XYZ file of C-alpha atoms in Angstrom:
310
model
C 35.924 134.294 182.786
C 33.254 135.146 180.264
C 31.413 138.285 181.323
C 27.993 139.571 180.310
C 27.587 143.305 180.904
C 23.884 144.085 181.031
C 23.593 147.588 179.632
C 26.213 149.651 177.846
C 25.347 152.927 179.504
C 27.416 155.370 181.497
C 28.403 152.898 184.226
C 28.257 149.438 182.664
C 29.737 150.697 179.422
C 32.635 152.307 181.258
C 33.631 149.283 183.335
C 32.835 146.831 180.568
C 35.100 148.743 178.199
C 37.906 148.605 180.755
C 37.528 144.835 181.000
C 37.339 144.367 177.234
C 40.388 146.555 176.662
C 42.305 144.367 179.134
C 41.529 141.293 177.046
C 38.667 139.835 179.077
C 35.887 137.942 177.295
C 33.157 140.607 177.475
C 29.747 140.697 175.798
C 27.347 143.632 176.185
C 23.648 142.801 176.399
C 21.831 145.717 174.772
C 18.555 146.646 173.116
C 18.471 146.523 169.303
C 18.602 150.323 168.907
C 21.641 150.618 171.181
C 23.275 147.719 169.350
C 22.854 149.514 166.028
C 24.410 152.705 167.415
C 27.350 150.838 168.920
C 28.003 148.959 165.713
C 28.113 152.256 163.867
C 30.205 154.335 166.305
C 31.832 151.815 168.593
C 31.779 152.174 172.378
C 33.449 155.518 173.033
C 34.751 157.029 176.277
C 35.721 160.707 176.413
C 36.398 163.367 179.015
C 39.188 164.089 181.493
C 41.682 163.896 178.654
C 40.506 160.410 177.752
C 39.466 159.515 174.219
C 39.163 155.842 173.362
C 36.917 153.605 171.333
C 36.451 149.847 171.381
C 34.524 147.579 169.062
C 32.293 145.756 171.541
C 30.925 142.237 171.243
C 27.153 142.663 171.406
C 24.137 140.473 172.062
C 20.420 141.059 172.324
C 18.137 139.116 174.652
C 16.959 136.802 171.886
C 20.553 135.716 171.263
C 21.337 134.524 174.816
C 21.318 130.762 175.264
C 24.284 129.703 177.432
C 25.418 130.663 180.955
C 28.120 133.236 181.671
C 30.572 133.212 184.558
C 29.770 136.794 185.559
C 26.756 138.996 184.904
C 27.607 142.645 185.544
C 24.219 144.308 185.939
C 24.243 148.037 185.371
C 20.861 149.399 184.319
C 18.494 152.040 185.620
C 16.128 150.662 188.242
C 13.241 151.514 185.899
C 14.596 148.845 183.516
C 15.450 146.259 186.179
C 12.449 143.931 185.891
C 12.668 143.675 182.109
C 16.457 143.300 182.230
C 16.182 140.389 184.667
C 14.025 138.501 182.204
C 16.384 139.409 179.364
C 19.544 138.056 181.015
C 17.946 135.103 182.851
C 19.114 132.604 180.172
C 22.709 133.661 180.938
C 22.448 132.563 184.588
C 23.657 129.041 185.281
C 24.592 127.110 188.451
C 28.012 128.805 188.719
C 27.066 132.297 187.503
C 27.836 135.273 189.729
C 25.536 138.304 189.405
C 27.093 141.657 190.346
C 24.467 144.431 190.489
C 25.711 148.026 190.392
C 22.432 149.833 191.037
C 21.866 152.479 193.690
C 19.749 151.776 196.741
C 18.846 148.327 198.054
C 15.513 147.277 196.526
C 17.163 145.533 193.571
C 18.694 142.916 195.894
C 15.229 141.809 196.942
C 14.072 141.470 193.325
C 17.203 139.590 192.249
C 17.084 137.292 195.286
C 13.451 136.466 194.590
C 14.170 135.630 190.948
C 17.464 133.719 191.243
C 17.835 132.959 194.942
C 20.437 134.791 197.074
C 23.380 132.462 196.321
C 24.424 133.862 192.900
C 23.766 137.494 193.835
C 26.601 139.587 195.237
C 26.463 143.107 196.563
C 28.203 145.781 194.541
C 29.062 149.457 194.785
C 30.221 151.475 191.792
C 31.650 154.951 192.188
C 32.047 156.632 188.819
C 30.927 160.038 187.540
C 29.929 159.503 183.931
C 27.068 160.333 181.608
C 25.992 159.652 178.051
C 26.077 162.495 175.531
C 23.663 162.969 172.638
C 25.721 160.575 170.484
C 25.560 157.827 173.118
C 29.226 158.214 174.035
C 30.341 157.842 177.662
C 31.655 161.110 179.076
C 33.729 161.135 182.273
C 32.879 164.131 184.452
C 35.178 163.541 187.437
C 38.105 161.226 188.293
C 36.649 158.642 190.735
C 36.172 155.190 189.186
C 36.043 152.265 191.595
C 34.149 149.054 192.325
C 33.575 147.166 195.563
C 32.090 143.661 195.649
C 31.207 141.227 198.386
C 28.873 138.490 199.559
C 25.529 139.718 200.848
C 26.071 137.906 204.158
C 29.671 139.112 204.520
C 31.237 135.648 204.539
C 34.792 135.079 203.226
C 34.533 134.254 199.552
C 37.100 132.885 197.090
C 34.818 133.789 194.193
C 34.686 137.413 195.327
C 38.471 137.497 195.723
C 38.876 136.036 192.218
C 36.459 138.579 190.765
C 38.171 141.500 192.466
C 41.572 140.302 191.260
C 40.281 140.148 187.690
C 38.969 143.705 187.960
C 42.281 144.945 189.356
C 44.155 143.201 186.538
C 41.988 145.209 184.137
C 43.195 148.448 185.716
C 40.035 149.021 187.756
C 40.282 150.261 191.336
C 38.440 147.282 192.848
C 38.157 145.797 196.328
C 36.645 142.684 197.845
C 34.903 143.492 201.097
C 33.100 141.657 203.871
C 31.081 144.826 204.462
C 29.373 145.319 201.116
C 25.861 145.864 202.487
C 27.018 148.679 204.824
C 28.897 150.125 201.842
C 25.709 150.030 199.779
C 23.843 151.841 202.541
C 26.588 154.462 202.750
C 26.358 155.101 199.032
C 22.567 155.234 199.272
C 22.833 157.948 201.908
C 25.218 159.879 199.648
C 23.189 159.457 196.459
C 19.891 160.380 198.116
C 21.458 163.494 199.637
C 23.088 164.547 196.361
C 19.939 163.872 194.332
C 17.658 165.666 196.784
C 20.061 168.599 196.992
C 20.445 169.115 193.249
C 16.833 168.328 192.303
C 15.209 170.509 194.959
C 17.648 173.401 194.589
C 17.995 173.097 190.792
C 21.734 173.607 190.885
C 25.165 172.077 191.302
C 26.817 171.285 194.608
C 28.956 174.407 194.248
C 25.990 176.650 193.498
C 24.126 175.472 196.595
C 27.244 175.764 198.758
C 27.722 179.368 197.615
C 24.482 180.722 199.084
C 23.368 181.324 202.683
C 21.654 178.240 204.055
C 23.086 175.928 201.430
C 25.585 174.046 203.637
C 23.009 173.751 206.416
C 20.555 172.237 203.962
C 23.164 169.633 203.011
C 23.702 168.812 206.682
C 19.978 168.349 207.223
C 19.563 166.005 204.255
C 22.618 163.982 205.176
C 21.488 163.632 208.785
C 18.114 162.247 207.705
C 19.624 159.622 205.406
C 22.167 158.645 208.046
C 19.401 158.284 210.637
C 17.565 155.782 208.408
C 20.744 153.782 207.837
C 21.444 153.779 211.573
C 17.952 152.590 212.415
C 18.244 149.840 209.795
C 21.387 148.562 211.513
C 23.943 149.889 209.045
C 25.263 153.133 210.548
C 27.513 155.281 208.400
C 30.716 155.954 210.315
C 31.411 159.501 211.425
C 34.536 159.943 209.329
C 32.574 158.785 206.256
C 29.790 161.256 207.007
C 32.350 164.039 207.381
C 33.887 163.127 204.021
C 30.466 163.015 202.348
C 29.528 166.395 203.777
C 32.815 167.883 202.604
C 32.167 166.586 199.080
C 28.629 167.955 199.079
C 29.643 171.439 200.244
C 32.739 171.937 198.063
C 32.967 175.482 196.745
C 32.683 175.659 192.976
C 31.945 171.935 192.581
C 30.121 171.109 189.314
C 28.829 167.856 190.806
C 25.193 166.919 190.175
C 23.240 163.693 190.489
C 22.427 161.652 187.403
C 18.853 161.709 188.663
C 18.915 165.517 188.431
C 20.276 165.327 184.894
C 17.357 163.047 184.018
C 14.934 165.598 185.469
C 16.455 168.390 183.390
C 16.158 166.245 180.265
C 12.520 165.415 181.001
C 13.237 161.704 181.346
C 11.793 159.227 183.863
C 13.983 158.859 186.944
C 14.885 156.353 189.643
C 12.781 158.304 192.126
C 11.028 155.305 193.656
C 14.165 153.181 193.863
C 16.236 155.936 195.486
C 13.626 157.903 197.448
C 10.394 155.921 197.572
C 12.076 152.893 199.128
C 14.146 155.027 201.501
C 11.227 157.020 202.929
C 9.124 153.850 203.190
C 11.854 152.251 205.276
C 12.060 155.424 207.350
C 8.333 155.138 208.142
C 8.715 151.471 209.094
C 11.636 152.392 211.375
C 9.839 155.433 212.878
C 12.453 157.863 211.543
C 11.311 161.355 210.588
C 12.589 162.466 207.163
C 10.761 165.687 206.198
C 13.415 166.837 203.701
C 13.676 163.454 202.004
C 9.867 163.252 201.957
C 9.837 166.594 200.156
C 12.342 165.308 197.598
C 10.253 162.172 197.053
C 7.117 164.265 196.522
C 8.925 166.637 194.165
C 10.171 163.753 192.031
C 6.837 161.952 192.049
C 5.297 165.066 190.529
C 8.003 164.956 187.855
C 7.273 161.278 187.213
C 3.553 161.994 186.926
C 4.247 164.806 184.483
C 6.508 162.716 182.258
C 4.085 159.757 182.320
C 1.176 162.022 181.411
C 3.135 163.632 178.593
C 4.148 160.223 177.262
C 0.540 159.006 177.134
C -0.684 161.875 174.974
C-alpha cells in the first residue's frame, strides 16, 4: 500500500513514523514551513526512553497528482477544511480515508466532500505533543488505533488495513463498532478537556482537592448522557475505567486542548464542545458543566482571534 499521512504532527507523525520505519510506502503531506523543518531535523520521536529519527518522504499540496491507497488524516479540526482540499487529488476510486480526529463532525464534512464509501471511522489513542523544535514527545505509554466501516459491516479492506498496522508494530484493531468507539472517546476527551481547562490543572491536581473527583463524575455523566441519547451508550465498565483514569492520584495527564490554551493557540473548542452541546440541545439533554466549558473556551477563542487581528 502507498500511504499519505496528512499532517506530521503529534499523532499523524507518530503513527506515520511507525509505518515508515516498518518499510511501508509512506509520504507525509505537510505545509512548506513544516517540510523545511523536517528536512533539516528529520522526523524525531522522543520520550518514555524512546529516541529515534527518520528521514521522511514529504509532499506539499501542489505536488499531489496521483491517488494513494490510504489517506491517514490527522490534523486539528481547525485545519480540516483546508486539508480536505489539499489532499483531494490523492483520493481515487479505491482510496481509503482514515480520519483520526476527535469528535464526530469531521465525518459529516468528509462524507459530503467524498461520499461515505471511502471514509472509514477511526480512533487513535496516543499521548504525544510537539516540543518547540517540532519533535514528537511521548508523554504516556498508550498508542493504539481502531478502524472500521461507518455502517459496521464486515470489511476485507478494514481487515487488510488493520493487519498492515499490526505488522508495523502498532496496536491496531478492526472493529464493527467504530462509531460507538468514537463516541466513547468523545465522551472521554470532552471530560478531560473540560476538567483541565476549567480547573487549570492536571488530572492529579484536580483529584487531590475536595470536590475534584465529584466534578469529574459530573462531567463524565453529562457526556455519557448525550452519547446515550444519540443511540451510542458508553458501557458501564468503560465509564468506570474512564473515571478511574480521570481521578488517578498524581496523574500528570492533561488534554492537548488545554495545552493549546496555555500556549495561547486556537483550539478545537467548536469541534469538541460546540458540536457536543448542540447535539445535547437537539436531544433535550441538560449539560450545564459542558456548556460552561464551551463558553470558557469560546472566550479564549475570541481573545486569540482578537489578538491575531491587531
